Every structure is written in C-alpha cells, then in structure tokens.
Coordinates of C-alpha atoms in Angstrom, one line a residue:
M1 CA 89.4 156.4 137.2
K2 CA 85.7 156.2 136.5
F3 CA 85.3 156.9 132.6
A4 CA 81.6 158.4 132.8
A5 CA 83.4 161.4 135.2
T6 CA 86.5 161.6 133.0
V7 CA 85.0 162.0 129.7
W8 CA 85.4 165.9 129.3
P9 CA 88.5 166.4 130.5
L10 CA 90.3 164.1 128.1
L11 CA 88.5 166.0 125.4
A12 CA 89.8 169.4 123.9
A13 CA 86.7 172.3 123.8
S14 CA 86.4 172.5 120.4
V15 CA 84.4 168.4 120.6
L16 CA 81.8 170.0 122.5
S17 CA 79.9 171.1 119.3
F18 CA 80.1 168.1 118.2
G19 CA 76.8 166.6 120.0
L20 CA 78.4 163.8 122.2
S21 CA 75.6 163.2 124.3
Q22 CA 72.4 163.0 121.2
P23 CA 71.2 159.8 122.2
A24 CA 70.5 158.9 119.0
L25 CA 72.8 158.3 115.5
A26 CA 71.0 159.2 112.1
K27 CA 72.6 157.3 109.9
S28 CA 72.9 159.3 106.0
P29 CA 71.4 156.7 103.2
T30 CA 74.7 157.6 101.5
Q31 CA 77.3 156.9 104.4
T32 CA 79.5 154.1 104.5
V33 CA 79.4 151.8 107.5
L34 CA 83.1 150.3 108.2
R35 CA 83.8 147.7 111.0
V36 CA 86.8 148.2 113.0
E37 CA 88.9 146.0 115.4
N38 CA 92.2 148.2 116.5
V39 CA 93.2 151.7 116.8
D40 CA 95.1 151.6 113.6
Q41 CA 92.0 149.8 111.6
L42 CA 90.5 153.2 113.2
L43 CA 92.3 156.1 112.3
Q44 CA 92.2 154.3 108.2
A45 CA 88.6 154.5 108.3
L46 CA 87.8 158.1 110.0
G47 CA 87.0 160.5 107.2
P48 CA 83.3 161.8 105.8
N49 CA 80.3 160.4 105.5
R50 CA 80.8 157.1 107.5
T51 CA 79.7 155.2 110.5
I52 CA 82.4 153.7 112.2
Q53 CA 81.4 150.5 114.3
L54 CA 84.0 149.5 117.2
Q55 CA 84.5 146.1 118.5
P56 CA 84.8 146.1 122.1
G57 CA 88.4 146.7 123.6
V58 CA 90.7 149.3 124.3
Y59 CA 92.0 151.9 121.7
H60 CA 95.1 153.5 122.1
L61 CA 95.6 156.6 120.9
M62 CA 99.5 157.1 121.2
P63 CA 101.9 159.2 118.9
G64 CA 103.4 157.1 116.5
L65 CA 99.9 155.6 114.9
Q66 CA 100.1 156.5 110.9
T67 CA 98.3 159.8 110.0
T68 CA 96.1 160.1 107.2
P69 CA 94.2 162.9 105.2
Y70 CA 91.9 163.4 108.2
V71 CA 93.8 162.6 111.3
K72 CA 97.1 164.3 112.3
W73 CA 98.7 164.9 115.9
K74 CA 99.7 168.1 117.0
S75 CA 101.7 169.4 120.3
A76 CA 104.5 167.1 120.8
E77 CA 104.8 167.4 124.7
Q78 CA 101.0 167.2 125.2
P79 CA 100.6 164.9 121.8
T80 CA 96.4 165.3 121.0
L81 CA 95.0 163.3 118.3
V82 CA 93.5 165.8 115.6
I83 CA 90.3 164.6 113.8
Q84 CA 90.1 167.0 110.5
K85 CA 88.2 167.6 107.6
V86 CA 85.5 165.3 108.1
K87 CA 81.4 165.6 108.1
N88 CA 78.9 163.5 109.2
L89 CA 80.5 161.0 110.7
N90 CA 79.6 158.9 113.4
I91 CA 81.6 156.6 115.5
I92 CA 79.8 153.7 117.4
G93 CA 80.8 151.4 120.5
Q94 CA 79.1 148.8 122.3
D95 CA 79.2 151.1 125.3
A96 CA 81.2 152.9 127.6
A97 CA 82.2 150.2 129.5
R98 CA 83.4 147.6 127.1
T99 CA 84.8 150.3 124.3
K100 CA 87.3 152.8 125.4
L101 CA 89.2 155.4 123.9
V102 CA 92.3 155.8 125.9
S103 CA 95.4 158.3 126.1
T104 CA 98.6 156.7 126.8
R105 CA 99.6 159.8 129.2
C106 CA 98.2 162.0 131.6
K107 CA 99.0 165.4 130.0
G108 CA 97.1 166.6 126.9
D109 CA 93.7 166.3 125.7
L110 CA 93.2 162.8 124.2
L111 CA 90.7 164.2 120.5
D112 CA 90.7 167.4 119.3
F113 CA 88.6 168.5 115.9
E114 CA 89.2 171.0 113.0
A115 CA 87.2 171.7 110.1
S116 CA 84.9 169.5 111.3
S117 CA 81.3 169.0 111.5
A118 CA 78.3 166.5 112.3
V119 CA 80.6 164.0 114.1
R120 CA 78.7 162.0 116.9
M121 CA 80.1 159.5 119.2
Q122 CA 77.8 156.8 121.1
G123 CA 78.4 153.9 123.5
I124 CA 82.4 154.8 124.1
G125 CA 84.0 155.5 127.3
F126 CA 87.2 157.9 127.6
G127 CA 90.4 157.3 129.7
R128 CA 94.0 157.5 130.5
M129 CA 95.5 153.6 130.4
S130 CA 99.1 152.2 130.0
P131 CA 99.9 150.9 126.6
G132 CA 101.2 147.2 125.9
E133 CA 99.4 144.1 126.8
L134 CA 99.0 145.0 130.5
I135 CA 96.1 147.4 130.2
E136 CA 95.9 149.7 133.5
E137 CA 94.3 152.9 134.3
L138 CA 96.8 155.5 134.5
D139 CA 97.8 157.1 138.3
C140 CA 97.8 160.8 136.9
S141 CA 97.7 162.4 140.7
M142 CA 100.1 164.9 141.3
G143 CA 103.4 163.3 143.5
E144 CA 104.7 164.7 146.7
R145 CA 106.8 167.4 145.0
G146 CA 104.2 168.2 142.6
A147 CA 105.5 166.6 139.6
E148 CA 103.4 164.3 137.3
V149 CA 104.0 160.5 138.1
S150 CA 106.0 158.9 135.7
L151 CA 103.6 156.9 133.3
M152 CA 106.4 154.3 132.8
P153 CA 107.3 151.8 135.1
D154 CA 110.5 152.4 137.5
F155 CA 113.3 150.3 135.5
K156 CA 117.0 150.2 136.8
P157 CA 119.5 149.2 134.2
D158 CA 121.1 146.1 135.4
A159 CA 124.4 146.5 134.3
P160 CA 126.5 143.5 136.2
K161 CA 123.8 141.2 133.9
I162 CA 125.2 142.8 130.8
R163 CA 128.7 142.3 131.9
N164 CA 128.3 138.6 132.8
W165 CA 126.3 137.5 129.9
Q166 CA 129.4 139.3 127.7
Q167 CA 131.6 137.0 129.6
L168 CA 129.5 133.9 128.7
A169 CA 129.6 134.7 125.4
R170 CA 133.2 135.0 125.4
E171 CA 133.3 131.4 127.0
I172 CA 131.0 130.2 124.6
S173 CA 133.1 131.3 121.6
L174 CA 135.8 130.0 122.9
S175 CA 135.0 126.4 123.8
H176 CA 132.8 126.3 120.7
S177 CA 129.8 125.2 123.2
R178 CA 126.5 125.2 123.4
G179 CA 124.7 128.5 124.6
I180 CA 123.0 128.1 128.1
E181 CA 119.0 127.2 127.3
L182 CA 116.6 128.4 130.4
P183 CA 113.3 126.0 130.9
S184 CA 111.2 129.0 132.4
Y185 CA 110.4 130.4 129.0
T186 CA 108.1 132.9 130.3
H187 CA 110.0 134.5 132.5
A188 CA 112.1 137.4 131.4
L189 CA 115.7 137.3 131.6
Y190 CA 116.1 141.3 131.0
P191 CA 112.3 143.0 132.7
K192 CA 111.0 145.8 131.6
L193 CA 112.7 146.0 128.2
V194 CA 109.9 148.0 126.4
E195 CA 110.1 150.5 129.4
Q196 CA 113.5 151.3 129.2
V197 CA 113.6 151.3 125.5
S198 CA 110.8 153.4 125.2
V199 CA 112.8 155.6 127.7
Q200 CA 116.1 155.9 126.4
T201 CA 115.8 155.8 122.6
K202 CA 114.1 158.0 119.7
P203 CA 113.4 156.9 116.3
I204 CA 115.8 157.6 113.8
E205 CA 115.2 160.3 111.0
P206 CA 113.6 158.7 108.0
A207 CA 116.5 160.5 105.9
Q208 CA 118.2 158.3 107.8
D209 CA 116.5 154.9 106.9
P210 CA 116.8 152.9 103.6
I211 CA 113.6 152.2 104.0
K212 CA 111.7 156.0 104.3
V213 CA 108.4 154.6 104.6
R214 CA 107.4 151.7 107.2
H215 CA 104.0 150.8 107.6
H216 CA 104.5 147.3 109.1
S217 CA 107.8 147.4 111.1
M218 CA 108.8 149.9 113.6
R219 CA 111.4 152.4 112.6
P220 CA 114.7 151.2 114.4
Q221 CA 115.3 153.4 117.5
L222 CA 118.6 155.0 118.5
G223 CA 119.9 155.5 122.0
E224 CA 120.1 159.0 123.1
A225 CA 123.8 158.5 123.7
Y226 CA 124.3 157.4 119.9
R227 CA 123.7 158.6 116.6
L228 CA 123.8 157.1 113.4
T229 CA 127.1 158.5 110.4
G230 CA 125.9 156.5 107.4
K231 CA 125.8 152.9 108.3
R232 CA 128.2 153.1 111.9
I233 CA 126.6 154.0 115.1
L234 CA 128.9 156.2 116.9
D235 CA 128.9 157.0 121.0
S236 CA 129.6 160.4 122.3
A237 CA 133.3 160.5 121.4
Q238 CA 132.9 159.7 117.9
K239 CA 133.9 156.2 118.3
P240 CA 131.9 152.7 117.1
A241 CA 129.4 152.1 119.6
Q242 CA 130.5 148.6 121.6
A243 CA 128.0 146.4 122.1
A244 CA 127.8 143.9 124.9
A245 CA 124.5 141.9 124.8
M246 CA 121.4 141.9 122.7
V247 CA 118.1 141.0 124.1
F248 CA 115.1 139.7 122.3
D249 CA 111.9 139.8 123.3
R250 CA 109.5 137.2 121.6
S251 CA 106.8 138.3 122.9
Q252 CA 107.0 141.6 122.0
N253 CA 108.8 141.1 118.6
L254 CA 111.9 143.3 119.8
L255 CA 115.6 143.4 120.2
A256 CA 117.7 145.7 122.0
V257 CA 121.1 146.3 121.5
F258 CA 123.1 147.4 125.0
D259 CA 126.7 148.6 125.9
K260 CA 128.6 147.3 128.9
N261 CA 126.6 150.2 131.4
A262 CA 123.2 148.7 129.7
Q263 CA 122.4 151.7 128.0
V264 CA 120.6 151.0 124.9
I265 CA 122.1 151.6 121.4
L266 CA 119.8 150.2 119.1
A267 CA 116.3 148.9 119.0
V268 CA 114.3 147.0 116.3
E269 CA 111.8 144.8 115.5
G270 CA 112.1 141.2 114.7
R271 CA 109.9 137.8 114.4
N272 CA 111.0 134.8 115.4
N273 CA 108.1 132.3 113.5
T274 CA 106.5 129.8 115.0
R275 CA 105.2 127.2 112.6
Q276 CA 101.5 128.1 113.0
S277 CA 100.5 124.7 112.0
W278 CA 102.1 123.1 115.3
S279 CA 99.9 121.5 117.0
Q280 CA 101.6 121.1 120.2
S281 CA 102.0 122.9 123.2
A282 CA 104.9 125.5 124.1
D283 CA 105.8 123.2 126.6
W284 CA 106.6 120.8 123.9
L285 CA 108.6 123.0 121.5
M286 CA 110.6 124.2 124.4
Q287 CA 111.9 120.2 125.1
K288 CA 112.2 119.4 121.3
S289 CA 113.7 122.5 119.6
M290 CA 117.1 121.6 120.1
V291 CA 116.4 118.1 118.3
P292 CA 118.5 118.2 115.0
Q293 CA 116.6 119.3 111.7
S294 CA 113.4 120.1 113.6
N295 CA 114.5 124.1 113.0
A296 CA 112.1 125.1 116.2
P297 CA 112.6 128.5 117.8
A298 CA 115.6 128.5 119.8
P299 CA 115.0 128.3 123.5
N300 CA 114.9 131.1 126.0
G301 CA 118.8 131.5 127.0
V302 CA 121.9 133.3 126.5
Y303 CA 124.2 132.6 123.3
A304 CA 126.6 134.3 121.5
F305 CA 126.9 135.7 118.3
G306 CA 128.8 134.4 115.2
Q307 CA 129.5 136.6 112.0
L308 CA 127.8 137.3 109.2
I309 CA 127.8 135.1 106.0
K310 CA 125.9 135.1 103.0
D311 CA 123.6 132.1 102.0
S312 CA 124.8 129.0 99.4
P313 CA 123.6 126.2 98.4
T314 CA 126.0 124.2 101.1
S315 CA 125.5 125.4 104.1
S316 CA 121.3 126.1 103.7
H317 CA 119.0 127.1 101.4
S318 CA 119.7 129.5 98.9
F319 CA 118.0 133.0 98.9
G320 CA 120.5 135.4 98.4
S321 CA 120.3 137.3 101.5
Y322 CA 122.4 137.8 104.3
R323 CA 122.1 136.1 108.4
I324 CA 124.1 136.4 111.4
V325 CA 125.2 133.0 113.1
I326 CA 124.8 132.3 116.8
E327 CA 127.5 130.1 118.4
G328 CA 125.6 127.5 120.1
G329 CA 123.7 126.3 117.0
I330 CA 124.8 123.7 114.2
L331 CA 124.4 125.0 111.0
T332 CA 122.1 123.3 108.7
N333 CA 120.7 120.9 111.2
R334 CA 119.6 123.2 113.8
E335 CA 120.1 127.0 112.4
I336 CA 119.9 129.8 115.0
L337 CA 120.2 132.6 113.1
F338 CA 119.7 136.4 112.2
H339 CA 118.0 136.6 109.0
S340 CA 117.4 139.3 106.3
R341 CA 114.0 139.3 104.6
D342 CA 114.7 139.3 100.8
H343 CA 117.8 141.2 100.2
V344 CA 115.6 144.2 99.8
L345 CA 117.3 147.4 101.0
T346 CA 114.9 149.9 100.5
K347 CA 111.6 148.6 100.5
E348 CA 109.7 147.0 103.4
I349 CA 108.5 144.0 103.1
P350 CA 105.0 143.1 105.1
W351 CA 105.6 140.5 108.0
A352 CA 102.5 138.7 106.6
Q353 CA 104.1 137.6 103.2
D354 CA 106.4 135.1 105.2
I355 CA 104.3 131.9 105.1
N356 CA 105.4 129.8 107.8
D357 CA 106.5 126.4 105.7
E358 CA 109.2 124.0 106.2
Q359 CA 110.9 124.8 102.7
I360 CA 111.4 128.4 103.8
R361 CA 114.3 130.2 105.5
T362 CA 111.8 132.2 108.3
L363 CA 111.1 128.9 109.8
G364 CA 112.3 129.4 113.3
C365 CA 114.9 131.9 112.5
F366 CA 115.0 135.6 113.9
L367 CA 113.6 137.5 111.4
F368 CA 114.5 141.1 110.3
Q369 CA 114.1 143.9 108.0
D370 CA 116.9 144.0 105.8
P371 CA 118.5 147.1 106.7
D372 CA 118.0 146.6 109.9
L373 CA 119.8 143.2 110.1
N374 CA 122.7 145.7 108.4
L375 CA 122.6 148.0 111.3
L376 CA 122.5 144.6 113.5
A377 CA 125.6 143.5 111.4
Q378 CA 127.6 146.5 111.7
L379 CA 127.1 146.5 115.4
L380 CA 128.9 143.1 115.3
L381 CA 131.6 143.8 113.3
D382 CA 132.3 147.0 115.5
A383 CA 132.4 145.2 118.7
D384 CA 135.9 144.3 120.3
Q385 CA 134.5 141.7 122.7
P386 CA 132.0 139.3 121.8
V387 CA 128.3 139.9 122.0
A388 CA 125.9 137.7 123.9
L389 CA 122.1 137.4 123.1
A390 CA 119.6 136.7 125.2
V391 CA 116.6 135.1 123.9
Q392 CA 113.0 135.6 126.5
G393 CA 109.6 136.0 126.0
S394 CA 106.5 133.6 124.9
Y395 CA 106.5 131.8 121.7
A396 CA 104.3 134.0 120.0
K397 CA 103.1 133.9 116.7
N398 CA 103.8 137.2 115.3
I399 CA 100.5 138.9 115.6
K400 CA 101.5 142.4 116.1
S401 CA 104.4 145.4 116.8
P402 CA 105.6 146.5 119.3
E403 CA 103.9 149.5 120.7
L404 CA 106.6 152.0 122.0
S405 CA 105.2 155.3 123.8
L406 CA 107.9 157.5 123.4

C-alpha cells in the first residue's frame, strides 16, 4: 500500500473542504503550539486556534481512545474519528513517510469533521495498519468469497494446553512444590493472547465497574459467553464461571482468564514491576530472580494459585490491602504475589504513582487495580479445581497499557 495513493479513500468527503493540499500553513499569532508523540496526546491536544506538531511515528486511530469536547466516535460498525467544533487548527507531521495517521480496520473512514473550519494538515501520511507493537499494513483486499479479510491474525484456542496446565497446578498444590520455570522467557507460552482477547471479549459496562471512569488502565474485558452479576461472573447456565488457567503477558501488561475449553472468561490489565534502577540484563534477572530476598519478578513458567490473604506485619509489609499468593513462592523471602493497589475500590490509581523501590510492596509483584484483583479473587474462590498461572513475555518496564481493537 502506498500512502500517497490512499489518502483520500481514508477520509470522509467533508475533509475536502479543509484545504489539505495547501503547501504552507499560516500560523495565527494567538495560536498555541503543542508537540505530541503518541495518539493519546494528539487527541487531548486537538482544539481551536492550535498548531499541533507530531513527532515521527504511527498514530493508530482506534475505538476505545478517550474522547474530548472536540473529539468523538461515530458508527459502531465502521468507527470513524470525528473532530468537531474547531477552527484555525494546524496539524503538522515530519513528512508523509515518517508521520502517519492510520486506521486499524479495513472499513470506514479514518477522519471526519463537524462544525469545523480552517483545519489544515501537512506532512502526514494515511493508511490502514495493524495495532500493537508489530506494525504492518493491513491487507484489505477481498477474499475468494467476497468477504473482508480478518484484521486479526488467525488463532486456535488451545484447550489441551489449558487442561495440562490445570493438571500441573493440581500437582503443585498437592506436593507443595515450586512452579516450572522456563528459561526461554521471550517465547510466548500462549501465543496470540491479545488477538484472542480482542475477538472474544467486550468491556464491562461502566455501571458495573466500581471505577466508573478509567484514564490509565483498561476497563476489564468480559468473555462473550459470560456475564457479570454483582461481584461474580456467571456462565450461560447461570453458574459461577470455572477458571482453569490465567495467562499473564508481561510484555502486554495483560492477564487473561481461560476456562477449560480455552475460552476467555475475563481479561484485565496488570503490571509486573521491574525495578528500573537495575543495570543488569533480562538474562541476569531470569537467572537471579529465584534468589531469596531478591524480590525480582517471577520467572516465566507455570505456577499454581494459592489463596487470597490480607497483609499483616508478620507476613510482609503492612499496607492494608489484599493479595493472592501463588504456590511455589516462599512468602516474605520471595513474594510471587498478585497485589492490589492501595485498597481503593472506587478510584483509579495511576500506574505512574507506583515508584519502584525496595521498601514498597510493588517491587516484583503482579500489580492490579483493587476492583480488578477482587474479580480475579472471586474467580479463584468459585473454582472447583486448582487454577494454573502461566507467565510469559519479556521483562518490560510498564510503559504502556495494552491496545485492544474491539
């Protein structure tokens, strides 16, 4: 796909009246000049009487991005980003090859404008590209049967693997042995996790979420075959969902709960804090992470969940919050824990407020917003069989939230 040849099909017809082809931009003396480097900053910067300078990169315009008084989405089936109620707005990129606004879908316009005037764009390319870290141009050609090519890579739920992990978790719990750690920490134990979560889930309604408004973390995603009633997740037979395995991808900051048929029950965002002051490599972390007192992140592998307990001075630092113990870790010597944030049920706590330090509980723990941890804990309480935990992905420094194209 050549961006120069595909600019106009991506934009709604109303864009034509905004002078995109003008070679020069006249900046008003009263304009505010803003510099942005990602799509969230871009959307927050949009408004009247502004010049927005885009750093080189790919800006994915996808449903789920936060709206503002000047930005909204229209058409659920073919979502289009609408810039509204602005005038005298300049959006400037480095050049069309290095600065791109892209759609993550084959259908629908990329941009539209309402009640706006004197909007100019310069040095920006347009296209349709896949979301996530692996940025590739979408193949939007028609298939042999005339159907649109799927935007998500094909995936096949791996039920035997989930069941094997659950059996392993049962054996770990019975023998009180350690989990199985895998040295190939960059290899995904459960590939295409994000793709499966994207296809099989939808966000829970804000009315059901104790955190009504989320700015920093993803709203929990509920499997299409399940529904949330109060604090419990029920299956189609109105019985408590039976979790078989939970897969945590530290590269994506994403945890997905699977049933024994490898269908997603719930997906939530979490963090696995790696002390940013560490100068050692990921290989060093992998080799040294089981050293008592190191409190480094748990190695990739398969573990069994323990129980939900309350912090106390005798077991660990006392923060008055709750946590889930993972069998295979030695409490206080080597904490392999799912930890709540600050026992705050109705308010979101920004991830950036968790400073990586030896004296705080977040170092090396799997960290969640408190309501999300409670959902996970209830799934564990309702399970009639041991639940396995598979940890995969590279040692990331928690720099972003997962992008799910729903």
